[in-house]
């Protein structure tokens, strides 16, 4: 689906050729492309400014049926994200025009403040992700995704770009998988079904798969997961995906919050958009999709994914505020609020992952707190870790793939807020403020020695409104981030 194309652009036939155009200078080395850009810029509405758009039909000099010019602004401010967006826009245009193949002209990286590899990666990523349409539940499938996406390059860039399309396709396919799981309605992904769906996706990828059902969870004394799952007819599961190459390097344990619907439980959520709480399994979706991507990329490291899956529902059997449960670690937890359920399932999964797999690095991803959205808004994830090197690597990986992360503090003295009069710890803080920090500190009590980071993705896991390369619904946030971070560590 993604391809590098070389040769003579004048002779390549395509339904739509997209040429990114800068405002301040020429960024293409190819003469035929430059000539087209010159003509485009003679029109007053097109100067290469950000957002400028112009479409030609069968222009002279190239075989393309249509040529789309997209402005990307001044070169000094152009980064990979400008190119992802332009590529996303181009593929959306191709879909609207009912064109089945798209060709993108690669700008000369020497004329941009970024290297050729990031330029190629960004164009392929934006185009692949922008081509994703989630219309499974619609009878009338109005839009058809583009079948072929090519980037036209000169011979030098072709050499530098070897392997990039395949790699981007593998990783972004997993991003799309995570998106679809998150967008799926909650009645179709209750824990048993979601577990089966993960097993199906991970099957035949060289991954060891284990699914713990409720009796297994009981045997393992996973009181946290069991208490959250108690209110739902669809009983809890824990899925473990283990990609273990021969002579593995590091061992990564990835843990993902998998609340298939968060009603709040007995502390039922009031108002707000309860229907969006189908996205509360975004962490599990990302983790499962990441393990699958790592296996397909034949990563040299062992990557284990641990996904506790529950539905948080009120019922006569549901957990109550005031309940005290014994978690897998042996520590008791007093439930102050049944809506703080994510941390209850994560503490069992974290303790289990650390004990069984002895990971060098453990990272959990969770749509954990509304407070993190208050702090960082809807597009930036919060990173919590006592390990500075680890959090810095995650933040840096986030910059590279534009899944932005911000380091948050874990002040020791705030732990006092989690004191319980009756149990070892309470699942909510006694203060109204600093909820994302309280949640992270709560989790930290259940990690013993592993290098560990917690990523709160409550904001970026889901969007109400689509943008250039992501439609409304699940974003798949975290797959590209984790793959990049694991490679950099
Ligand atoms: N799943 C929510 C967090 C959330 C909120 C995710 C909005 C995405 C969008 C979580 O389980 C929750 O309800 N957290 C509570 C914690 C509180 C009860 C201490 C919250 O953030 O209000
Ligand atoms: Zn909740
Ligand atoms: Zn939740």
Short mmCIF file of C-alpha atoms and ligand atoms in Angstrom, two decimals:
data_model
loop_
_atom_site.label_atom_id
_atom_site.label_comp_id
_atom_site.label_asym_id
_atom_site.label_seq_id
_atom_site.Cartn_x
_atom_site.Cartn_y
_atom_site.Cartn_z
CA UNK A 1 0.00 0.00 0.00
CA UNK A 2 2.84 2.44 0.78
CA UNK A 3 5.56 2.69 -1.86
CA UNK A 4 8.59 4.70 -2.83
CA UNK A 5 8.45 5.67 -6.50
CA UNK A 6 11.40 6.68 -8.65
CA UNK A 7 11.91 7.40 -12.32
CA UNK A 8 10.61 10.22 -14.46
CA UNK A 9 7.70 12.05 -12.86
CA UNK A 10 6.55 13.21 -16.28
CA UNK A 11 5.82 9.59 -17.17
CA UNK A 12 4.16 8.39 -13.94
CA UNK A 13 0.41 8.14 -14.21
CA UNK A 14 -1.60 8.80 -11.07
CA UNK A 15 -5.07 9.95 -10.16
CA UNK A 16 -3.74 12.64 -7.88
CA UNK A 17 -0.28 14.12 -7.47
CA UNK A 18 0.23 16.21 -4.33
CA UNK A 19 2.99 18.78 -4.23
CA UNK A 20 3.77 20.43 -0.88
CA UNK A 21 4.71 24.06 -1.44
CA UNK A 22 6.59 26.41 0.88
CA UNK A 23 5.89 30.11 1.00
CA UNK A 24 9.43 31.51 1.10
CA UNK A 25 11.41 29.32 -1.26
CA UNK A 26 11.46 26.48 -3.69
CA UNK A 27 11.76 23.12 -1.95
CA UNK A 28 11.70 20.71 -4.88
CA UNK A 29 14.70 19.56 -6.87
CA UNK A 30 12.69 18.17 -9.76
CA UNK A 31 12.37 20.51 -12.76
CA UNK A 32 8.91 19.39 -13.86
CA UNK A 33 7.59 19.79 -10.31
CA UNK A 34 9.21 23.20 -9.93
CA UNK A 35 7.61 24.38 -13.15
CA UNK A 36 4.16 23.35 -11.89
CA UNK A 37 4.77 25.15 -8.59
CA UNK A 38 5.78 28.31 -10.45
CA UNK A 39 2.54 28.26 -12.40
CA UNK A 40 0.50 27.56 -9.26
CA UNK A 41 2.05 30.56 -7.54
CA UNK A 42 0.93 32.88 -10.33
CA UNK A 43 -2.60 32.57 -8.93
CA UNK A 44 -3.41 35.09 -6.22
CA UNK A 45 -5.12 32.54 -3.98
CA UNK A 46 -2.08 30.32 -3.81
CA UNK A 47 1.21 31.47 -2.35
CA UNK A 48 2.26 28.41 -0.34
CA UNK A 49 0.90 29.84 2.91
CA UNK A 50 -0.21 27.33 5.52
CA UNK A 51 -3.70 26.19 4.49
CA UNK A 52 -3.40 27.36 0.87
CA UNK A 53 -4.80 24.84 -1.58
CA UNK A 54 -5.01 24.68 -5.36
CA UNK A 55 -6.10 21.94 -7.73
CA UNK A 56 -5.10 21.59 -11.42
CA UNK A 57 -6.60 19.15 -13.89
CA UNK A 58 -4.31 17.52 -16.43
CA UNK A 59 -1.65 20.21 -16.39
CA UNK A 60 1.03 20.19 -19.04
CA UNK A 61 4.33 18.49 -18.26
CA UNK A 62 3.11 15.56 -16.12
CA UNK A 63 0.96 12.53 -16.69
CA UNK A 64 -1.01 12.98 -13.43
CA UNK A 65 -4.75 13.48 -13.98
CA UNK A 66 -4.93 15.98 -11.09
CA UNK A 67 -2.29 17.96 -9.26
CA UNK A 68 -2.96 19.26 -5.76
CA UNK A 69 -0.73 21.99 -4.32
CA UNK A 70 -0.75 22.34 -0.55
CA UNK A 71 0.87 25.26 1.24
CA UNK A 72 3.06 24.44 4.24
CA UNK A 73 4.19 27.96 5.16
CA UNK A 74 7.72 29.21 5.72
CA UNK A 75 10.45 26.58 5.55
CA UNK A 76 12.01 27.67 8.86
CA UNK A 77 8.85 26.57 10.66
CA UNK A 78 8.32 23.34 8.70
CA UNK A 79 8.66 20.18 10.76
CA UNK A 80 7.54 16.59 10.34
CA UNK A 81 4.10 17.50 11.65
CA UNK A 82 3.49 20.01 8.82
CA UNK A 83 4.19 17.17 6.40
CA UNK A 84 2.02 14.63 8.20
CA UNK A 85 -0.82 17.12 8.03
CA UNK A 86 -0.27 17.90 4.35
CA UNK A 87 -0.17 14.20 3.50
CA UNK A 88 -3.31 13.60 5.56
CA UNK A 89 -5.09 16.42 3.73
CA UNK A 90 -3.99 15.03 0.37
CA UNK A 91 -5.32 11.57 1.07
CA UNK A 92 -8.62 13.03 2.32
CA UNK A 93 -8.85 15.02 -0.92
CA UNK A 94 -8.16 11.87 -2.94
CA UNK A 95 -10.95 10.07 -1.09
CA UNK A 96 -13.36 12.93 -1.77
CA UNK A 97 -12.37 12.95 -5.45
CA UNK A 98 -12.86 9.16 -5.56
CA UNK A 99 -9.34 8.63 -6.76
CA UNK A 100 -7.79 5.26 -5.94
CA UNK A 101 -4.13 6.22 -5.95
CA UNK A 102 -2.16 9.12 -4.57
CA UNK A 103 1.37 10.21 -5.38
CA UNK A 104 3.22 12.70 -3.20
CA UNK A 105 6.23 14.63 -4.41
CA UNK A 106 9.03 14.49 -1.83
CA UNK A 107 10.48 17.89 -0.97
CA UNK A 108 14.28 18.09 -1.03
CA UNK A 109 15.23 17.63 2.63
CA UNK A 110 18.33 19.83 2.13
CA UNK A 111 15.98 22.75 1.66
CA UNK A 112 14.11 22.02 4.89
CA UNK A 113 15.28 22.07 8.49
CA UNK A 114 14.73 18.28 8.76
CA UNK A 115 16.46 15.20 7.38
CA UNK A 116 15.27 13.01 4.53
CA UNK A 117 14.29 10.08 6.78
CA UNK A 118 11.91 12.10 9.00
CA UNK A 119 10.46 13.78 5.89
CA UNK A 120 9.66 10.43 4.29
CA UNK A 121 8.37 8.93 7.50
CA UNK A 122 6.08 11.89 8.14
CA UNK A 123 4.58 11.85 4.64
CA UNK A 124 3.88 8.13 4.79
CA UNK A 125 2.47 8.34 8.33
CA UNK A 126 0.13 11.24 7.57
CA UNK A 127 -1.12 9.60 4.39
CA UNK A 128 -1.62 6.14 5.90
CA UNK A 129 -3.36 7.41 9.03
CA UNK A 130 -5.46 9.94 7.10
CA UNK A 131 -6.67 7.11 4.89
CA UNK A 132 -8.38 5.38 7.81
CA UNK A 133 -12.17 5.47 7.77
CA UNK A 134 -14.26 3.82 10.49
CA UNK A 135 -17.62 3.08 8.88
CA UNK A 136 -18.16 -0.46 10.09
CA UNK A 137 -21.55 0.38 11.55
CA UNK A 138 -22.87 2.31 8.55
CA UNK A 139 -24.77 0.64 5.75
CA UNK A 140 -23.97 3.45 3.37
CA UNK A 141 -20.20 3.38 2.95
CA UNK A 142 -19.82 6.74 1.25
CA UNK A 143 -16.06 6.90 1.33
CA UNK A 144 -13.56 4.46 -0.10
CA UNK A 145 -9.98 4.60 1.15
CA UNK A 146 -7.20 5.14 -1.37
CA UNK A 147 -5.58 1.87 -2.49
CA UNK A 148 -2.04 2.98 -3.33
CA UNK A 149 0.03 5.72 -1.74
CA UNK A 150 3.37 6.53 -3.31
CA UNK A 151 6.04 9.07 -2.55
CA UNK A 152 8.03 10.19 -5.56
CA UNK A 153 11.73 10.56 -4.77
CA UNK A 154 15.07 10.94 -6.56
CA UNK A 155 17.59 8.09 -6.50
CA UNK A 156 19.55 9.37 -3.51
CA UNK A 157 16.43 9.65 -1.38
CA UNK A 158 15.30 6.21 -2.54
CA UNK A 159 18.45 4.74 -1.04
CA UNK A 160 17.98 6.61 2.23
CA UNK A 161 14.35 5.59 2.37
CA UNK A 162 14.80 1.86 2.01
CA UNK A 163 12.51 0.00 4.43
CA UNK A 164 10.64 3.11 5.55
CA UNK A 165 7.30 2.46 3.82
CA UNK A 166 7.13 -1.10 5.17
CA UNK A 167 8.01 0.01 8.68
CA UNK A 168 5.55 2.92 8.71
CA UNK A 169 2.83 0.64 7.38
CA UNK A 170 3.42 -1.92 10.12
CA UNK A 171 3.36 0.61 12.93
CA UNK A 172 0.44 2.64 11.58
CA UNK A 173 -1.58 -0.50 10.94
CA UNK A 174 -1.35 -1.07 14.68
CA UNK A 175 -2.36 2.54 15.35
CA UNK A 176 -5.45 1.95 13.23
CA UNK A 177 -6.16 -1.30 15.08
CA UNK A 178 -6.06 0.58 18.40
CA UNK A 179 -8.27 3.34 16.97
CA UNK A 180 -10.92 0.86 15.89
CA UNK A 181 -10.98 -0.89 19.24
CA UNK A 182 -11.49 2.45 20.98
CA UNK A 183 -14.18 3.62 18.56
CA UNK A 184 -16.05 0.32 18.80
CA UNK A 185 -19.30 0.65 20.80
CA UNK A 186 -19.17 -0.63 24.40
CA UNK A 187 -21.90 -3.24 23.86
CA UNK A 188 -19.66 -4.93 21.31
CA UNK A 189 -16.46 -5.03 23.33
CA UNK A 190 -17.37 -6.16 26.81
CA UNK A 191 -14.41 -7.90 28.50
CA UNK A 192 -15.01 -11.42 27.13
CA UNK A 193 -15.43 -10.19 23.56
CA UNK A 194 -12.64 -7.66 23.71
CA UNK A 195 -10.34 -10.41 25.02
CA UNK A 196 -11.30 -12.61 22.05
CA UNK A 197 -10.76 -9.75 19.66
CA UNK A 198 -7.23 -9.19 21.03
CA UNK A 199 -6.48 -12.92 20.78
CA UNK A 200 -7.64 -12.92 17.16
CA UNK A 201 -5.48 -9.94 16.26
CA UNK A 202 -2.37 -11.34 17.98
CA UNK A 203 -2.78 -14.85 16.63
CA UNK A 204 -0.15 -16.07 14.13
CA UNK A 205 2.22 -13.22 14.94
CA UNK A 206 4.61 -15.34 16.99
CA UNK A 207 3.15 -14.07 20.25
CA UNK A 208 2.38 -16.26 23.28
CA UNK A 209 -1.17 -15.54 24.35
CA UNK A 210 -2.74 -16.16 27.75
CA UNK A 211 -6.24 -15.21 28.82
CA UNK A 212 -7.10 -15.37 32.51
CA UNK A 213 -10.82 -15.67 33.16
CA UNK A 214 -12.58 -14.95 36.42
CA UNK A 215 -11.74 -18.25 38.18
CA UNK A 216 -8.07 -17.70 37.20
CA UNK A 217 -8.18 -14.16 38.58
CA UNK A 218 -9.64 -15.55 41.80
CA UNK A 219 -6.89 -18.17 42.04
CA UNK A 220 -4.35 -15.39 41.60
CA UNK A 221 -6.07 -13.30 44.28
CA UNK A 222 -6.42 -10.27 42.04
CA UNK A 223 -8.80 -8.46 44.34
CA UNK A 224 -8.51 -5.14 42.52
CA UNK A 225 -9.62 -6.42 39.13
CA UNK A 226 -12.31 -8.64 40.66
CA UNK A 227 -13.84 -5.79 42.64
CA UNK A 228 -14.19 -3.52 39.60
CA UNK A 229 -15.56 -6.36 37.48
CA UNK A 230 -18.07 -7.46 40.13
CA UNK A 231 -20.88 -5.18 38.96
CA UNK A 232 -20.98 -6.40 35.38
CA UNK A 233 -22.55 -9.53 33.93
CA UNK A 234 -19.59 -9.69 31.57
CA UNK A 235 -16.88 -10.95 33.89
CA UNK A 236 -13.34 -9.64 34.06
CA UNK A 237 -10.43 -10.99 32.02
CA UNK A 238 -6.73 -10.44 31.88
CA UNK A 239 -4.98 -10.86 28.56
CA UNK A 240 -1.23 -11.37 28.40
CA UNK A 241 0.62 -11.08 25.11
CA UNK A 242 4.25 -12.16 25.21
CA UNK A 243 6.48 -11.49 22.24
CA UNK A 244 9.76 -13.18 23.11
CA UNK A 245 12.40 -13.35 20.39
CA UNK A 246 15.32 -15.76 20.69
CA UNK A 247 18.23 -14.16 22.57
CA UNK A 248 16.05 -11.25 23.58
CA UNK A 249 17.67 -7.99 24.62
CA UNK A 250 15.71 -6.02 27.20
CA UNK A 251 12.35 -7.08 28.59
CA UNK A 252 9.60 -4.49 28.40
CA UNK A 253 6.35 -4.95 30.28
CA UNK A 254 3.55 -2.76 28.96
CA UNK A 255 0.40 -2.54 31.02
CA UNK A 256 -2.84 -1.04 29.65
CA UNK A 257 -6.05 0.01 31.39
CA UNK A 258 -8.92 -1.88 29.79
CA UNK A 259 -12.20 -0.55 31.18
CA UNK A 260 -14.55 -1.34 28.31
CA UNK A 261 -17.13 1.06 29.73
CA UNK A 262 -16.73 3.31 32.75
CA UNK A 263 -20.12 4.21 34.19
CA UNK A 264 -18.43 5.13 37.46
CA UNK A 265 -20.01 2.16 39.23
CA UNK A 266 -21.99 2.95 42.40
CA UNK A 267 -20.42 6.43 42.27
CA UNK A 268 -22.16 6.69 38.94
CA UNK A 269 -20.96 9.47 36.68
CA UNK A 270 -23.46 12.31 36.45
CA UNK A 271 -23.87 14.27 33.26
CA UNK A 272 -20.89 14.81 31.00
CA UNK A 273 -20.72 12.61 27.97
CA UNK A 274 -21.09 9.14 29.38
CA UNK A 275 -21.10 7.64 25.89
CA UNK A 276 -17.45 8.61 25.49
CA UNK A 277 -16.56 6.29 28.36
CA UNK A 278 -16.29 3.49 25.85
CA UNK A 279 -12.80 4.89 25.32
CA UNK A 280 -11.69 3.87 28.80
CA UNK A 281 -9.94 0.82 27.36
CA UNK A 282 -7.65 3.03 25.26
CA UNK A 283 -4.58 1.97 27.26
CA UNK A 284 -5.26 -1.73 26.68
CA UNK A 285 -5.93 -1.11 22.98
CA UNK A 286 -2.63 0.72 22.60
CA UNK A 287 -0.65 -1.88 24.52
CA UNK A 288 -2.10 -4.83 22.57
CA UNK A 289 -1.53 -3.06 19.25
CA UNK A 290 2.03 -2.14 20.27
CA UNK A 291 2.99 -5.74 21.11
CA UNK A 292 1.61 -6.80 17.72
CA UNK A 293 3.63 -4.07 15.97
CA UNK A 294 6.81 -5.05 17.87
CA UNK A 295 6.33 -8.68 16.80
CA UNK A 296 5.76 -7.73 13.16
CA UNK A 297 8.85 -5.50 13.24
CA UNK A 298 10.79 -8.46 14.67
CA UNK A 299 11.97 -6.37 17.58
CA UNK A 300 15.08 -7.69 19.30
CA UNK A 301 13.58 -7.01 22.72
CA UNK A 302 10.99 -9.03 24.57
CA UNK A 303 7.75 -7.09 24.74
CA UNK A 304 5.03 -8.27 27.10
CA UNK A 305 1.58 -6.67 27.19
CA UNK A 306 -0.66 -7.10 30.21
CA UNK A 307 -4.26 -5.95 29.77
CA UNK A 308 -6.77 -6.18 32.63
CA UNK A 309 -10.25 -5.94 31.09
CA UNK A 310 -13.37 -5.01 33.05
CA UNK A 311 -16.66 -3.22 32.67
CA UNK A 312 -17.34 -0.77 35.52
CA UNK A 313 -21.08 -1.04 36.17
CA UNK A 314 -23.41 -0.40 39.09
CA UNK A 315 -25.47 -3.37 40.25
CA UNK A 316 -26.42 -5.28 43.39
CA UNK A 317 -23.09 -7.07 43.14
CA UNK A 318 -20.97 -4.02 42.42
CA UNK A 319 -18.20 -2.83 44.71
CA UNK A 320 -19.24 -0.17 47.22
CA UNK A 321 -17.45 2.90 48.52
CA UNK A 322 -16.05 1.77 51.84
CA UNK A 323 -15.22 -1.73 50.63
CA UNK A 324 -11.75 -2.97 51.44
CA UNK A 325 -10.15 -5.41 49.04
CA UNK A 326 -6.87 -7.29 49.08
CA UNK A 327 -4.86 -6.69 45.94
CA UNK A 328 -2.53 -9.15 44.21
CA UNK A 329 0.45 -7.58 46.02
CA UNK A 330 -1.08 -8.47 49.37
CA UNK A 331 -1.76 -4.84 50.30
CA UNK A 332 -5.31 -3.85 51.21
CA UNK A 333 -7.09 -0.97 49.51
CA UNK A 334 -10.08 0.98 50.78
CA UNK A 335 -12.37 2.07 47.97
CA UNK A 336 -13.11 5.76 48.48
CA UNK A 337 -14.78 6.09 45.10
CA UNK A 338 -15.81 3.36 42.67
CA UNK A 339 -15.14 5.73 39.76
CA UNK A 340 -11.42 5.56 40.55
CA UNK A 341 -11.50 2.04 39.06
CA UNK A 342 -8.63 2.24 36.59
CA UNK A 343 -6.01 2.30 39.30
CA UNK A 344 -7.69 -0.68 41.02
CA UNK A 345 -7.16 -2.91 38.00
CA UNK A 346 -3.73 -1.50 37.18
CA UNK A 347 -2.22 -2.27 40.59
CA UNK A 348 -2.93 -5.98 40.13
CA UNK A 349 -1.62 -5.95 36.57
CA UNK A 350 1.52 -3.99 37.47
CA UNK A 351 2.38 -6.21 40.45
CA UNK A 352 1.71 -9.32 38.38
CA UNK A 353 3.79 -8.10 35.42
CA UNK A 354 6.73 -7.18 37.64
CA UNK A 355 6.66 -10.48 39.51
CA UNK A 356 6.25 -12.76 36.52
CA UNK A 357 8.33 -11.09 33.84
CA UNK A 358 10.94 -9.18 35.85
CA UNK A 359 10.99 -6.43 33.23
CA UNK A 360 13.92 -4.09 32.77
CA UNK A 361 11.38 -1.39 32.02
CA UNK A 362 7.68 -1.27 32.80
CA UNK A 363 5.33 1.32 31.27
CA UNK A 364 1.60 1.61 31.85
CA UNK A 365 -0.84 3.53 29.67
CA UNK A 366 -4.20 4.53 31.00
CA UNK A 367 -7.10 6.91 30.44
CA UNK A 368 -6.77 7.42 34.16
CA UNK A 369 -7.93 10.85 35.29
CA UNK A 370 -10.04 13.79 34.24
CA UNK A 371 -7.56 15.81 36.31
CA UNK A 372 -4.82 15.12 33.77
CA UNK A 373 -7.02 16.65 31.07
CA UNK A 374 -7.56 19.69 33.28
CA UNK A 375 -3.78 19.99 33.64
CA UNK A 376 -2.61 19.37 30.07
CA UNK A 377 -5.65 19.68 27.83
CA UNK A 378 -6.91 17.10 25.37
CA UNK A 379 -3.83 16.61 23.24
CA UNK A 380 -0.97 16.05 25.65
CA UNK A 381 -0.38 13.02 27.84
CA UNK A 382 1.07 13.19 31.35
CA UNK A 383 4.21 11.16 32.08
CA UNK A 384 4.97 10.18 35.65
CA UNK A 385 8.20 8.48 36.64
CA UNK A 386 10.80 8.57 39.37
CA UNK A 387 13.28 7.58 36.65
CA UNK A 388 14.32 10.80 34.94
CA UNK A 389 16.06 9.05 32.06
CA UNK A 390 12.97 7.02 31.30
CA UNK A 391 10.56 9.95 31.40
CA UNK A 392 12.90 12.04 29.26
CA UNK A 393 13.13 9.25 26.68
CA UNK A 394 9.33 9.04 26.56
CA UNK A 395 8.92 12.80 26.19
CA UNK A 396 11.57 12.87 23.43
CA UNK A 397 9.91 9.96 21.58
CA UNK A 398 6.64 11.88 21.84
CA UNK A 399 8.24 14.89 20.13
CA UNK A 400 9.53 12.71 17.30
CA UNK A 401 6.18 11.09 16.52
CA UNK A 402 4.10 14.09 17.61
CA UNK A 403 2.27 12.19 20.30
CA UNK A 404 3.08 14.84 22.84
CA UNK A 405 3.90 14.06 26.45
CA UNK A 406 4.70 16.26 29.41
CA UNK A 407 6.60 15.25 32.51
CA UNK A 408 4.55 15.54 35.69
CA UNK A 409 5.81 15.47 39.28
CA UNK A 410 5.40 12.68 41.83
CA UNK A 411 6.08 14.51 45.10
CA UNK A 412 6.65 12.13 47.99
CA UNK A 413 4.74 14.19 50.54
CA UNK A 414 1.52 14.02 48.49
CA UNK A 415 1.40 10.32 49.35
CA UNK A 416 -0.08 11.33 52.69
CA UNK A 417 -3.29 12.22 50.90
CA UNK A 418 -3.81 8.52 50.17
CA UNK A 419 -3.82 7.41 53.80
CA UNK A 420 -6.70 5.23 54.92
CA UNK A 421 -7.94 4.85 58.47
CA UNK A 422 -8.79 1.21 57.87
CA UNK A 423 -6.66 -0.23 55.06
CA UNK A 424 -3.07 0.07 53.80
CA UNK A 425 -4.06 2.73 51.27
CA UNK A 426 -7.13 4.47 49.83
CA UNK A 427 -7.88 4.68 46.12
CA UNK A 428 -8.59 8.42 46.11
CA UNK A 429 -6.79 11.38 47.63
CA UNK A 430 -8.29 13.39 50.45
CA UNK A 431 -7.79 16.64 48.50
CA UNK A 432 -9.85 17.87 45.56
CA UNK A 433 -6.67 18.96 43.80
CA UNK A 434 -3.85 17.18 42.05
CA UNK A 435 -5.93 14.17 41.05
CA UNK A 436 -3.59 12.97 38.29
CA UNK A 437 -0.64 13.04 40.69
CA UNK A 438 -2.57 11.24 43.43
CA UNK A 439 -3.46 8.49 40.95
CA UNK A 440 0.18 8.10 39.85
CA UNK A 441 1.36 7.97 43.46
CA UNK A 442 -1.27 5.36 44.22
CA UNK A 443 0.07 3.18 41.38
CA UNK A 444 3.67 3.69 42.52
CA UNK A 445 2.87 1.94 45.78
CA UNK A 446 2.47 -1.32 43.84
CA UNK A 447 5.69 -1.22 41.83
CA UNK A 448 8.69 -2.59 43.68
CA UNK A 449 11.99 -2.35 41.80
CA UNK A 450 11.34 -2.05 38.09
CA UNK A 451 12.17 1.12 36.17
CA UNK A 452 8.61 2.26 35.65
CA UNK A 453 6.67 5.09 34.01
CA UNK A 454 2.95 5.82 33.99
CA UNK A 455 1.40 7.63 31.03
CA UNK A 456 -2.03 9.21 31.56
CA UNK A 457 -3.71 9.37 28.14
CA UNK A 458 -7.20 10.44 29.30
CA UNK A 459 -6.96 13.50 27.00
CA UNK A 460 -5.38 12.29 23.76
CA UNK A 461 -6.84 8.76 23.50
CA UNK A 462 -10.07 10.02 21.97
CA UNK A 463 -11.22 13.00 19.92
CA UNK A 464 -14.72 14.36 19.38
CA UNK A 465 -13.68 16.15 16.22
CA UNK A 466 -11.52 14.84 13.41
CA UNK A 467 -8.37 16.57 12.14
CA UNK A 468 -6.00 16.23 9.18
CA UNK A 469 -4.94 12.64 9.74
CA UNK A 470 -7.29 11.38 12.42
CA UNK A 471 -11.06 11.20 12.26
CA UNK A 472 -13.37 11.52 15.28
CA UNK A 473 -13.12 8.62 17.74
CA UNK A 474 -10.13 6.63 18.96
CA UNK A 475 -6.77 8.15 18.03
CA UNK A 476 -4.50 5.16 18.58
CA UNK A 477 -2.35 7.49 20.66
CA UNK A 478 0.65 5.72 22.14
CA UNK A 479 1.45 3.02 19.59
CA UNK A 480 3.93 5.12 17.62
CA UNK A 481 5.13 6.63 20.91
CA UNK A 482 5.89 3.29 22.60
CA UNK A 483 7.57 1.79 19.55
CA UNK A 484 9.77 4.88 19.22
CA UNK A 485 10.52 5.02 22.96
CA UNK A 486 11.43 1.33 23.17
CA UNK A 487 13.83 1.70 20.26
CA UNK A 488 15.50 4.73 21.81
CA UNK A 489 16.04 3.22 25.25
N1 LIG B 1 -11.98 6.98 33.12
C1 LIG B 1 -11.95 8.06 34.04
C2 LIG B 1 -11.02 9.18 33.63
C3 LIG B 1 -11.40 9.92 32.38
C4 LIG B 1 -12.19 11.06 32.46
C5 LIG B 1 -10.94 9.51 31.16
C6 LIG B 1 -12.52 11.75 31.31
C7 LIG B 1 -11.28 10.20 30.01
C8 LIG B 1 -12.08 11.32 30.09
C9 LIG B 1 -11.54 7.55 35.43
O1 LIG B 1 -11.84 6.24 35.71
C10 LIG B 1 -12.24 8.40 36.43
O2 LIG B 1 -13.42 8.36 36.47
N2 LIG B 1 -11.48 9.15 37.21
C11 LIG B 1 -12.01 10.02 38.20
C12 LIG B 1 -11.20 9.85 39.46
C13 LIG B 1 -11.85 10.43 40.69
C14 LIG B 1 -13.08 9.64 41.07
C15 LIG B 1 -10.84 10.39 41.81
C16 LIG B 1 -11.90 11.45 37.68
O3 LIG B 1 -10.93 11.73 36.96
O4 LIG B 1 -12.78 12.23 37.95
ZN1 LIG B 2 -13.82 6.01 36.54
ZN1 LIG B 3 -12.00 4.97 34.07
#
